XYZ file of C-alpha atoms in Angstrom:
213
model
C -136.585 42.155 -17.618
C -133.886 39.478 -17.879
C -131.133 39.312 -20.501
C -133.042 36.852 -22.683
C -136.037 39.165 -22.902
C -133.997 42.363 -23.220
C -131.844 41.232 -26.129
C -134.616 39.300 -27.846
C -136.572 42.564 -28.045
C -133.528 44.384 -29.434
C -132.528 41.646 -31.871
C -133.812 42.796 -35.256
C -131.364 45.284 -36.716
C -129.298 45.249 -33.511
C -125.895 45.594 -35.194
C -127.009 48.317 -37.573
C -128.510 50.310 -34.681
C -125.592 49.767 -32.280
C -122.553 50.621 -34.404
C -122.108 53.865 -36.321
C -118.988 52.391 -37.952
C -120.406 48.893 -38.362
C -118.336 47.722 -41.338
C -115.109 49.168 -39.932
C -115.788 47.816 -36.440
C -116.664 44.285 -37.514
C -114.036 44.208 -40.246
C -111.369 44.989 -37.670
C -112.699 42.285 -35.367
C -112.645 39.809 -38.236
C -109.055 40.663 -39.134
C -107.823 40.219 -35.566
C -109.741 36.985 -35.011
C -108.195 35.486 -38.132
C -104.628 36.755 -37.769
C -103.841 37.610 -34.137
C -101.847 34.799 -32.553
C -102.280 31.411 -34.199
C -103.864 32.154 -37.595
C -107.180 30.673 -38.639
C -107.750 29.132 -42.059
C -110.816 28.229 -44.115
C -112.230 25.013 -42.703
C -111.290 25.783 -39.101
C -114.082 25.556 -36.553
C -114.954 28.744 -34.668
C -117.448 29.191 -31.833
C -118.641 32.646 -30.848
C -120.214 33.025 -27.405
C -122.626 35.934 -27.339
C -123.022 35.997 -31.106
C -125.837 38.557 -31.118
C -127.613 38.937 -34.448
C -124.876 37.137 -36.362
C -123.189 40.015 -38.183
C -119.652 38.933 -37.273
C -120.593 35.282 -37.676
C -121.644 35.827 -41.275
C -118.311 37.525 -42.006
C -116.448 34.554 -40.559
C -118.604 32.101 -42.482
C -117.926 33.990 -45.719
C -114.214 33.637 -45.031
C -114.733 29.883 -45.000
C -114.569 28.823 -41.369
C -117.082 26.370 -39.928
C -118.880 28.853 -37.742
C -121.038 28.222 -34.679
C -122.718 31.074 -32.821
C -124.354 30.839 -29.402
C -126.455 33.443 -27.632
C -128.632 33.464 -24.532
C -131.436 35.377 -26.297
C -133.704 33.318 -28.595
C -134.623 36.467 -30.514
C -130.966 37.127 -31.323
C -130.511 33.572 -32.561
C -133.601 33.893 -34.754
C -132.299 37.191 -36.191
C -128.866 35.644 -36.770
C -130.343 32.688 -38.631
C -132.368 35.047 -40.807
C -129.273 37.145 -41.551
C -127.360 34.036 -42.593
C -130.226 32.878 -44.801
C -130.504 36.283 -46.450
C -126.770 36.350 -47.170
C -126.626 32.736 -48.303
C -123.938 31.707 -45.842
C -123.597 28.444 -43.957
C -123.541 29.218 -40.241
C -124.992 27.419 -37.236
C -126.688 29.380 -34.447
C -127.938 27.948 -31.159
C -129.508 29.245 -27.963
C -127.023 28.732 -25.130
C -125.926 30.622 -22.039
C -122.134 30.951 -21.835
C -122.492 30.392 -18.088
C -123.970 26.948 -18.720
C -122.282 25.693 -21.914
C -123.730 22.395 -23.041
C -121.725 21.826 -26.226
C -119.366 18.868 -26.308
C -117.818 19.733 -29.690
C -114.246 20.995 -30.035
C -113.225 24.111 -31.925
C -110.068 25.645 -33.294
C -110.985 28.989 -31.758
C -113.579 30.289 -29.326
C -114.330 33.997 -29.138
C -116.484 35.956 -26.707
C -116.672 39.662 -27.493
C -119.794 41.131 -25.838
C -117.620 44.160 -24.879
C -117.832 43.106 -21.216
C -117.114 39.354 -21.122
C -116.066 39.488 -17.481
C -119.386 41.075 -16.572
C -121.580 38.559 -18.408
C -119.531 35.559 -17.231
C -120.766 35.047 -13.666
C -117.879 32.663 -12.924
C -115.153 33.679 -15.421
C -112.751 30.936 -14.390
C -115.374 28.234 -14.939
C -116.253 29.574 -18.399
C -112.607 30.014 -19.385
C -111.744 26.501 -18.254
C -114.578 25.161 -20.408
C -113.178 27.170 -23.317
C -109.693 25.760 -22.640
C -111.025 22.212 -22.778
C -112.838 22.817 -26.068
C -110.333 24.794 -28.147
C -107.103 23.842 -29.918
C -105.691 27.134 -31.245
C -106.832 30.168 -29.260
C -109.503 32.097 -27.432
C -110.185 35.814 -27.592
C -112.299 37.539 -24.943
C -112.849 41.212 -24.223
C -112.705 43.549 -21.249
C -113.511 47.200 -20.667
C -113.698 49.612 -17.764
C -117.319 48.650 -17.036
C -116.197 45.177 -15.969
C -116.340 44.430 -12.244
C -112.674 43.347 -12.187
C -109.450 45.010 -13.296
C -107.629 44.179 -16.519
C -104.801 42.537 -14.588
C -107.330 40.332 -12.769
C -108.921 39.400 -16.097
C -105.537 38.327 -17.447
C -104.937 36.294 -14.286
C -108.212 34.436 -14.882
C -107.113 33.539 -18.421
C -103.785 32.292 -17.087
C -105.417 30.336 -14.253
C -107.657 28.595 -16.790
C -104.540 27.048 -18.338
C -103.827 29.306 -21.296
C -100.371 30.415 -22.374
C -99.069 32.897 -24.942
C -101.412 35.440 -23.379
C -101.506 38.804 -25.112
C -103.455 42.002 -24.546
C -104.234 44.754 -27.049
C -106.478 47.760 -27.287
C -109.344 47.711 -29.786
C -109.647 51.306 -30.949
C -112.651 51.476 -33.257
C -115.413 53.772 -31.957
C -118.945 52.408 -31.767
C -120.946 55.607 -31.686
C -118.844 58.290 -33.367
C -117.816 58.785 -36.967
C -114.144 59.597 -37.470
C -112.011 60.213 -40.539
C -110.001 57.478 -42.239
C -106.793 59.256 -41.256
C -107.805 59.263 -37.589
C -108.809 55.604 -37.719
C -105.443 54.634 -39.252
C -103.726 56.495 -36.434
C -105.778 54.608 -33.868
C -104.839 51.312 -35.525
C -101.185 52.256 -35.182
C -101.706 53.095 -31.508
C -103.292 49.675 -30.847
C -99.830 48.127 -31.096
C -98.355 50.547 -28.521
C -99.470 49.023 -25.207
C -99.157 52.019 -22.894
C -100.835 54.494 -25.223
C -103.401 52.062 -26.630
C -104.494 50.789 -23.230
C -104.663 54.334 -21.879
C -107.049 55.253 -24.684
C -109.386 52.398 -23.743
C -110.510 54.573 -20.834
C -112.399 56.536 -23.513
C -115.006 53.748 -23.882
C -112.870 51.451 -26.040
C -112.416 47.738 -25.354
C -109.387 45.580 -24.638
C -108.924 42.151 -26.243
C -107.250 39.290 -24.396
C -105.895 36.282 -26.283
C -104.853 32.948 -24.864
C -103.549 29.806 -26.535
C -103.588 26.236 -25.135
């Protein structure tokens, strides 16, 4: 079964089934996308590669950005469109493989957070260079220990694609385990401490990498 078939079958209710702390997880992503590095404002154009069933996209659209979501799985795109319709938000979803991006539009920010960007991107440098050509403010991609390359190699790819102001931070919101609010606040504090935060990512957390043109 290829990725299109796999994720099309999983599409309906994917976010709700995948994240125990869905609101906390996606709310944290939203906050970082908007405020980490160059800030985003209502009216800015944002493209998400690997948008899944559109949960994060609907949050961004509610904030007021002009949101585009792209996913390789037609079923995910259909589920995302239905989610947007049900919530009454204006968001555009298209079927597109990040490895063969066909869009010619430009965006203020491009994000790709499938938890293992450098695994899904068959030629990371090619994809990142396309992102560099099509964005004006920033990109954010993710990495974790399941990726076939090291974190330092991932950062080197972002740099080689022409990005500057590169920053790395841990993303310490668990997907599959409920924790107390006090513990989550502590983890947020540790995200800003590189050595500790990045060490904790070995416990199945992700790392975010930001680059700016």
